[in-house]
Coordinates of C-alpha atoms in Angstrom, one line a residue:
M1285 CA 74.7 -32.8 257.9
Y1286 CA 76.6 -29.6 257.1
L1287 CA 75.8 -25.9 256.9
I1288 CA 76.4 -24.3 253.5
N1289 CA 75.5 -20.7 254.3
Y1290 CA 74.6 -18.6 257.3
K1291 CA 74.5 -14.9 258.1
L1292 CA 75.4 -13.2 261.4
Y1293 CA 74.7 -9.7 262.6
N1294 CA 76.7 -7.5 265.0
D1295 CA 73.5 -6.9 267.0
M1296 CA 72.3 -10.5 267.4
N1297 CA 71.1 -10.0 271.0
E1298 CA 69.0 -7.1 269.9
K1299 CA 67.6 -9.0 266.9
I1300 CA 66.7 -11.9 269.1
S1301 CA 65.0 -9.6 271.6
E1302 CA 63.0 -7.9 268.9
T1303 CA 61.8 -11.2 267.5
E1304 CA 60.8 -12.5 270.9
E1305 CA 58.9 -9.4 271.6
K1306 CA 57.1 -9.5 268.3
I1307 CA 56.0 -13.2 268.8
G1308 CA 55.3 -12.8 272.5
W1309 CA 57.5 -15.7 273.5
S1310 CA 61.2 -16.4 274.5
F1311 CA 63.2 -19.0 272.5
P1312 CA 64.9 -21.8 274.5
E1313 CA 68.6 -21.3 275.3
D1314 CA 69.9 -24.2 273.1
Y1315 CA 68.2 -22.7 270.1
I1316 CA 69.5 -19.2 270.9
S1317 CA 73.1 -20.6 271.2
F1318 CA 72.8 -22.2 267.8
I1319 CA 71.3 -19.1 266.2
R1320 CA 74.1 -16.9 267.6
K1321 CA 76.6 -19.1 265.6
Y1322 CA 74.6 -20.0 262.5
N1323 CA 71.8 -17.5 261.9
Y1324 CA 69.9 -18.2 258.7
A1325 CA 71.7 -21.5 258.2
V1326 CA 71.0 -23.4 254.9
F1327 CA 71.6 -27.1 255.4
G1328 CA 73.3 -29.1 252.7
N1329 CA 71.8 -32.5 252.0
A1330 CA 70.3 -32.8 255.5
Y1331 CA 67.2 -35.0 256.2
F1332 CA 65.3 -36.2 259.2
N1333 CA 63.0 -39.0 260.3
D1334 CA 61.7 -41.9 258.3
L1335 CA 59.6 -39.8 256.1
E1336 CA 62.8 -38.3 254.6
F1337 CA 62.0 -34.7 255.0
Q1338 CA 64.7 -32.5 253.7
I1339 CA 65.8 -29.6 255.9
K1340 CA 66.0 -26.5 253.7
S1341 CA 66.9 -23.7 256.1
L1342 CA 66.5 -22.0 259.4
L1343 CA 64.3 -18.9 259.4
N1344 CA 66.8 -16.2 260.2
I1345 CA 66.8 -13.9 263.2
D1346 CA 66.7 -10.3 261.9
S1347 CA 64.0 -8.0 260.9
G1348 CA 63.2 -10.6 258.2
I1349 CA 62.5 -13.4 260.7
V1350 CA 60.1 -11.2 262.6
N1351 CA 58.2 -11.0 259.3
S1352 CA 59.1 -14.6 258.2
V1353 CA 58.3 -16.2 261.5
Y1354 CA 55.2 -14.1 262.0
K1355 CA 53.8 -14.5 258.4
S1356 CA 54.7 -18.2 258.2
G1357 CA 53.3 -18.6 261.7
L1358 CA 50.0 -17.0 260.6
K1359 CA 49.8 -19.5 257.8
V1360 CA 50.7 -22.5 260.0
N1361 CA 48.3 -21.5 262.7
K1362 CA 45.5 -20.8 260.2
A1363 CA 46.0 -24.2 258.6
L1364 CA 45.7 -25.8 262.1
N1365 CA 42.7 -23.7 262.9
N1366 CA 44.5 -22.1 265.9
V1367 CA 42.9 -18.9 266.9
E1368 CA 45.8 -18.2 269.1
Y1369 CA 49.3 -17.8 267.6
K1370 CA 50.9 -20.8 269.4
M1371 CA 53.1 -22.4 266.8
V1372 CA 56.4 -20.6 266.0
P1373 CA 58.1 -21.9 262.8
I1374 CA 61.9 -22.0 262.9
I1375 CA 62.9 -24.4 260.1
I1376 CA 61.6 -24.9 256.5
A1377 CA 61.4 -28.6 255.7
E1378 CA 60.3 -30.3 252.5
N1379 CA 59.1 -33.8 251.5
E1380 CA 59.4 -34.1 247.7
R1381 CA 56.7 -36.7 247.6
E1382 CA 54.1 -34.5 249.2
K1383 CA 52.5 -31.3 248.0
Y1384 CA 52.4 -29.9 251.5
A1385 CA 54.3 -27.1 253.1
S1386 CA 56.2 -28.3 256.2
R1387 CA 57.7 -26.2 259.0
I1388 CA 59.4 -27.3 262.2
C1389 CA 57.8 -25.3 264.9
Y1390 CA 58.0 -24.6 268.6
N1391 CA 54.8 -24.9 270.4
K1392 CA 54.6 -21.9 272.8
E1393 CA 52.4 -23.9 275.2
D1394 CA 54.9 -26.7 275.9
D1395 CA 58.2 -25.4 274.3
K1396 CA 58.5 -28.7 272.4
L1397 CA 59.2 -29.0 268.6
Y1398 CA 56.7 -30.3 266.1
L1399 CA 56.5 -30.9 262.4
V1400 CA 53.6 -29.0 261.0
S1401 CA 52.4 -29.9 257.5
Y1402 CA 49.6 -28.2 255.6
N1403 CA 48.2 -27.6 252.2
F1404 CA 50.2 -24.4 251.2
E1405 CA 47.8 -23.4 248.4
E1406 CA 44.6 -23.6 250.5
L1407 CA 46.0 -23.2 254.0
N1408 CA 44.1 -26.1 255.3
D1409 CA 44.4 -29.7 256.3
G1410 CA 47.1 -28.8 258.9
D1411 CA 48.6 -31.6 260.9
T1412 CA 51.2 -31.8 263.6
S1413 CA 53.7 -34.5 264.6
Y1414 CA 55.8 -34.3 267.8
L1415 CA 59.5 -34.3 267.0
A1416 CA 61.6 -33.4 270.0
D1417 CA 61.8 -31.9 273.5
T1418 CA 64.7 -29.6 272.7
F1419 CA 66.5 -28.1 269.7
T1420 CA 69.6 -30.0 270.5
E1421 CA 67.6 -33.3 270.4
L1422 CA 66.1 -32.2 267.1
L1423 CA 69.6 -31.5 265.6
S1424 CA 70.7 -35.0 266.6
M1425 CA 67.9 -36.4 264.4
F1426 CA 69.3 -34.8 261.2
Y1427 CA 71.3 -37.0 258.9
E1428 CA 73.1 -36.7 255.6
K1429 CA 71.6 -38.7 252.8
T1430 CA 74.1 -40.3 250.6
L1431 CA 73.6 -39.8 246.9
E1432 CA 73.2 -43.0 244.9

């Protein structure tokens, strides 16, 4: 797995605080450490789990992530029929065989990471699958797929 692009800001601590305030939750420290180094990372040829989900990118921490996380979170939570905003999307994932949107999300209730898949056209049929306890553990699940 390798990172092909990322964007950093001089005021990362401020951007992180703004985002946490907007979503009403504080990110775990291992995620924050990664974001401080690789904000808005785009992963090159990175996959995870047996379903071969491709990791597209991290949702970036800036005024855009407040909107991206919040708007994406509204869609994710609507698809899961969550009245409360409890899933916080951080990574865009894709399974080329499926017609579903996929986001890797933190669950604000238990601070664990889940794959959330849902019908992106109708915002329904949402489903969650537990992935990892920590962001560091999640990163260890990523692998580079060799091209045949």
